Amino acid sequence: MVQVDVFWSYAIGAGFGAAAARAAAAEPVRPLLSDRRFTTTVLFLACLFAPSGLWLLWQFTGWETMHAAVAPADLPAWLVAAFAVTNVTQGIVGYAVARHLWRRGHRYLSWLQMPLGYFAMFFVLAYGWDGTGYRRFFAPTTAAWQAGSVDPLAFLTSPVALTLYGMGAVLLPTMLWLQAGWWAGDGLGRVRAVGLLLAVAVSLGLGTAAVVSIALHTLGVLPGLLACAVLVPGAFHPRGLAGLLARPFPLGTRRAPAPTAA
């Protein structure tokens, strides 16, 4: 979804960035543009992630825009171009931020960029801008949205969902296998790293966003925001759920060798 992908792209890039920084900890320090893992990340974003968003925007314009538009003709050309570009640039930003934090010794904060991005992504999906995010998500067509027909079970077999399954079968294994490979080591195996990455995205990203959305719906906007001001920092605090999930990851300090002379 257009409103979601800016956060998703950041989360993807940050996930790659923190994992790459860990993998490169024992290697000579290189500039960002000489980082081969950065190149891999940009290729993933540009060749897989961004095209999937454009496919959905063209084929399912209503759903991809959370029913803010109906058909491709409703979208200005600059918006489509910006959507394509930001699906790559936001991932680059996420990678650069996570990499910078790791190299400065802020390893937990570097790791945290990924779940923070997923939290923002899932919050937009669950709540949106007006509390109807999840209803917009489960309405596969604008006609269904306008009719108030929201059926999660029916959505699972809709053309939108079938397309998402196909894209997910390519995007997710590729992303997880690459990131897990860069995290592997120091007692953490690649397969286990895949499971941990999924657990972080689902529990800390989706789970926290769902609780926040429920709080806003049940308590009202102002009381809900006050509750979330306590809930969200608590969840992402090193002594909270995030800290618990971060423990299996190799976030310990490893000294990198000095740059080699030219």
Coordinates of C-alpha atoms in Angstrom, one line a residue:
M1 CA 0.0 0.0 0.0
V2 CA 1.2 3.5 -0.9
Q3 CA 0.8 4.8 2.7
V4 CA 2.5 1.8 4.1
D5 CA 5.5 1.1 1.9
V6 CA 7.5 4.2 3.0
F7 CA 7.8 2.6 6.5
W8 CA 8.1 -1.0 5.1
S9 CA 11.0 0.1 2.9
Y10 CA 12.7 1.7 5.9
A11 CA 12.3 -1.4 8.0
I12 CA 13.7 -3.6 5.2
G13 CA 16.7 -1.3 4.7
A14 CA 17.3 -1.1 8.4
G15 CA 17.1 -4.9 8.8
F16 CA 19.7 -5.3 6.1
G17 CA 21.8 -2.4 7.5
A18 CA 22.1 -3.8 11.1
A19 CA 22.8 -7.3 9.8
A20 CA 25.4 -6.1 7.4
A21 CA 27.1 -4.0 10.0
R22 CA 27.4 -7.0 12.2
A23 CA 28.7 -9.2 9.4
A24 CA 31.3 -6.5 8.5
A25 CA 32.4 -5.9 12.1
A26 CA 35.6 -7.9 11.6
E27 CA 36.3 -6.5 8.2
P28 CA 38.2 -3.3 7.2
V29 CA 36.0 -0.2 7.4
R30 CA 34.7 0.8 4.0
P31 CA 32.7 3.8 2.7
L32 CA 29.0 3.1 2.2
L33 CA 29.2 3.1 -1.6
S34 CA 32.0 0.5 -1.4
D35 CA 29.9 -1.8 0.9
R36 CA 29.0 -4.9 -1.2
R37 CA 26.1 -5.7 1.2
F38 CA 24.7 -2.2 0.6
T39 CA 24.8 -3.0 -3.1
T40 CA 22.9 -6.2 -2.5
T41 CA 20.3 -4.3 -0.5
V42 CA 19.8 -1.7 -3.2
L43 CA 19.4 -4.4 -5.8
F44 CA 16.8 -6.1 -3.6
L45 CA 14.8 -2.9 -3.2
A46 CA 15.1 -1.8 -6.8
C47 CA 14.6 -5.2 -8.5
L48 CA 12.1 -6.8 -6.2
F49 CA 10.5 -4.6 -3.7
A50 CA 9.8 -1.4 -5.7
P51 CA 8.4 -3.3 -8.8
S52 CA 6.0 -5.3 -6.5
G53 CA 4.5 -2.0 -5.3
L54 CA 4.1 -0.6 -8.8
W55 CA 2.5 -3.9 -9.9
L56 CA -0.1 -3.6 -7.1
L57 CA -0.6 0.1 -7.8
W58 CA -1.4 -0.5 -11.4
Q59 CA -3.4 -3.7 -11.0
F60 CA -5.3 -2.9 -7.8
T61 CA -5.2 0.9 -7.5
G62 CA -8.0 1.2 -5.0
W63 CA -6.6 -1.3 -2.6
E64 CA -3.0 -0.2 -3.0
T65 CA -4.0 3.5 -2.2
M66 CA -6.2 2.4 0.7
H67 CA -9.1 3.4 -1.5
A68 CA -8.0 7.0 -1.8
A69 CA -8.0 6.5 -5.6
V70 CA -10.0 4.2 -7.9
A71 CA -8.0 3.8 -11.1
P72 CA -4.5 4.6 -12.4
A73 CA -5.9 7.6 -14.2
D74 CA -6.7 9.1 -10.7
L75 CA -3.1 9.2 -9.9
P76 CA -0.8 12.1 -10.9
A77 CA 2.4 11.0 -12.7
W78 CA 4.6 12.6 -10.1
L79 CA 3.0 10.6 -7.3
V80 CA 3.6 7.3 -9.1
A81 CA 7.2 8.3 -9.7
A82 CA 7.7 9.4 -6.1
F83 CA 6.2 6.1 -4.9
A84 CA 8.7 4.1 -7.0
V85 CA 11.6 6.2 -5.9
T86 CA 10.8 6.2 -2.2
N87 CA 10.4 2.5 -2.2
V88 CA 14.2 2.4 -2.8
T89 CA 15.4 5.6 -1.1
Q90 CA 13.7 4.9 2.2
G91 CA 15.3 1.6 2.3
I92 CA 18.7 3.2 1.7
V93 CA 18.0 5.6 4.5
G94 CA 17.1 2.7 6.8
Y95 CA 20.3 0.9 5.9
A96 CA 22.5 4.0 6.3
V97 CA 21.0 4.9 9.7
A98 CA 21.3 1.3 11.1
R99 CA 24.9 1.0 9.8
H100 CA 25.9 4.4 11.3
L101 CA 24.4 3.6 14.7
W102 CA 26.1 0.2 14.7
R103 CA 29.5 1.6 13.8
R104 CA 29.1 4.2 16.6
G105 CA 28.6 1.5 19.1
H106 CA 24.8 1.9 19.5
R107 CA 24.1 -1.7 18.5
Y108 CA 20.7 -2.1 20.2
L109 CA 19.5 1.2 18.7
S110 CA 20.7 0.0 15.3
W111 CA 18.9 -3.3 15.7
L112 CA 15.8 -1.4 16.9
Q113 CA 15.4 0.5 13.6
M114 CA 13.9 -2.6 11.9
P115 CA 11.1 -3.3 14.4
L116 CA 10.3 0.4 14.7
G117 CA 9.8 0.5 10.9
Y118 CA 7.6 -2.5 11.1
F119 CA 5.6 -1.0 14.0
A120 CA 4.9 2.1 11.9
M121 CA 4.0 0.0 8.9
F122 CA 1.5 -2.2 10.8
F123 CA 0.0 0.7 12.6
V124 CA -0.9 2.4 9.3
L125 CA -2.4 -0.9 8.2
A126 CA -4.3 -1.5 11.4
Y127 CA -5.5 2.1 12.2
G128 CA -4.7 4.2 9.2
W129 CA -5.3 7.9 9.5
D130 CA -8.9 7.7 10.6
G131 CA -9.2 4.4 12.5
T132 CA -10.3 2.4 9.4
G133 CA -7.0 1.0 8.3
Y134 CA -7.8 -2.6 8.8
R135 CA -11.2 -2.2 7.1
R136 CA -9.5 -0.6 4.1
F137 CA -7.0 -3.5 4.0
F138 CA -9.7 -6.2 4.0
A139 CA -11.7 -4.5 1.3
P140 CA -10.2 -5.8 -1.9
T141 CA -12.0 -3.4 -4.2
T142 CA -13.2 0.2 -3.9
A143 CA -16.7 -1.0 -4.6
A144 CA -16.5 -3.3 -1.5
W145 CA -15.1 -0.4 0.5
Q146 CA -17.8 2.0 -0.5
A147 CA -20.5 -0.6 0.2
G148 CA -19.1 -1.2 3.7
S149 CA -18.5 -4.9 2.7
V150 CA -15.4 -6.0 4.7
D151 CA -15.0 -9.8 5.0
P152 CA -11.5 -10.9 6.1
L153 CA -12.2 -14.5 5.2
A154 CA -13.4 -13.6 1.7
F155 CA -10.4 -11.3 1.3
L156 CA -8.1 -14.4 1.7
T157 CA -9.2 -15.7 -1.7
S158 CA -9.5 -12.4 -3.5
P159 CA -7.3 -11.5 -6.5
V160 CA -5.4 -9.0 -4.3
A161 CA -4.6 -11.7 -1.7
L162 CA -3.5 -14.3 -4.3
T163 CA -1.2 -11.7 -5.8
L164 CA 0.3 -10.9 -2.4
Y165 CA 0.9 -14.7 -1.8
G166 CA 2.9 -14.9 -5.0
M167 CA 4.9 -11.8 -4.3
G168 CA 5.5 -12.9 -0.7
A169 CA 6.8 -16.2 -1.9
V170 CA 9.6 -14.4 -3.7
L171 CA 10.2 -11.3 -1.5
L172 CA 10.1 -12.8 2.0
P173 CA 12.4 -15.8 1.6
T174 CA 14.9 -13.8 -0.3
M175 CA 15.0 -11.0 2.3
L176 CA 15.0 -13.3 5.3
W177 CA 17.7 -15.6 3.9
L178 CA 20.0 -12.7 3.1
Q179 CA 19.5 -11.0 6.5
A180 CA 19.8 -14.2 8.4
G181 CA 23.0 -15.1 6.6
W182 CA 24.5 -11.8 7.7
W183 CA 23.3 -12.2 11.3
A184 CA 24.6 -15.8 11.5
G185 CA 27.6 -16.4 13.7
D186 CA 28.6 -16.1 17.3
G187 CA 26.4 -19.0 18.1
L188 CA 23.4 -18.0 16.0
G189 CA 22.5 -20.3 13.1
R190 CA 21.0 -19.0 9.9
V191 CA 17.7 -21.0 10.2
R192 CA 17.3 -19.8 13.8
A193 CA 18.0 -16.2 12.7
V194 CA 15.1 -16.5 10.1
G195 CA 12.7 -17.5 12.9
L196 CA 13.9 -14.7 15.1
L197 CA 13.5 -12.1 12.4
L198 CA 9.9 -13.3 11.8
A199 CA 9.2 -13.2 15.5
V200 CA 10.4 -9.6 15.8
A201 CA 8.3 -8.4 12.9
V202 CA 5.2 -10.2 14.0
S203 CA 5.3 -9.8 17.8
L204 CA 7.0 -6.4 18.1
G205 CA 5.8 -4.9 14.9
L206 CA 2.3 -6.3 14.3
G207 CA 1.6 -7.1 17.9
T208 CA 2.4 -3.7 19.3
A209 CA 0.6 -1.9 16.4
A210 CA -2.5 -4.0 17.1
V211 CA -2.5 -3.2 20.8
V212 CA -2.1 0.5 20.1
S213 CA -4.9 0.4 17.5
I214 CA -7.2 -1.4 20.0
A215 CA -6.3 1.1 22.7
L216 CA -7.2 4.1 20.4
H217 CA -10.5 2.4 19.4
T218 CA -11.6 1.5 22.9
L219 CA -10.3 4.4 25.0
G220 CA -10.8 7.2 22.4
V221 CA -8.1 9.3 20.8
L222 CA -6.8 11.4 23.7
P223 CA -6.9 8.7 26.4
G224 CA -5.6 6.2 23.9
L225 CA -2.7 8.4 23.0
L226 CA -1.8 8.8 26.7
A227 CA -1.9 5.0 27.1
C228 CA 0.2 4.5 24.0
A229 CA 2.8 7.1 25.4
V230 CA 3.4 4.5 28.1
L231 CA 2.9 1.3 26.1
V232 CA 5.1 2.0 23.1
P233 CA 8.3 3.2 24.9
G234 CA 7.8 0.3 27.3
A235 CA 7.6 -2.2 24.5
F236 CA 10.7 -0.9 22.7
H237 CA 12.8 -0.3 25.9
P238 CA 15.8 -2.6 26.4
R239 CA 14.1 -4.1 29.4
G240 CA 10.8 -4.6 27.5
L241 CA 9.7 -6.9 24.8
A242 CA 12.2 -5.5 22.3
G243 CA 15.1 -6.2 24.7
L244 CA 13.9 -9.7 25.2
L245 CA 13.7 -10.4 21.5
A246 CA 17.1 -8.7 20.9
R247 CA 19.0 -11.0 23.3
P248 CA 19.5 -13.9 20.8
F249 CA 21.0 -11.5 18.2
P250 CA 24.8 -11.1 18.3
L251 CA 24.8 -7.4 19.4
G252 CA 28.1 -7.6 21.3
T253 CA 31.0 -5.4 20.5
R254 CA 33.5 -6.7 18.1
R255 CA 36.5 -4.6 17.2
A256 CA 37.1 -4.1 13.5
P257 CA 40.6 -3.9 12.1
A258 CA 42.0 -0.5 11.1
P259 CA 41.5 0.5 7.4
T260 CA 44.2 -0.8 5.1
A261 CA 46.5 1.6 3.5
A262 CA 45.9 2.4 -0.1

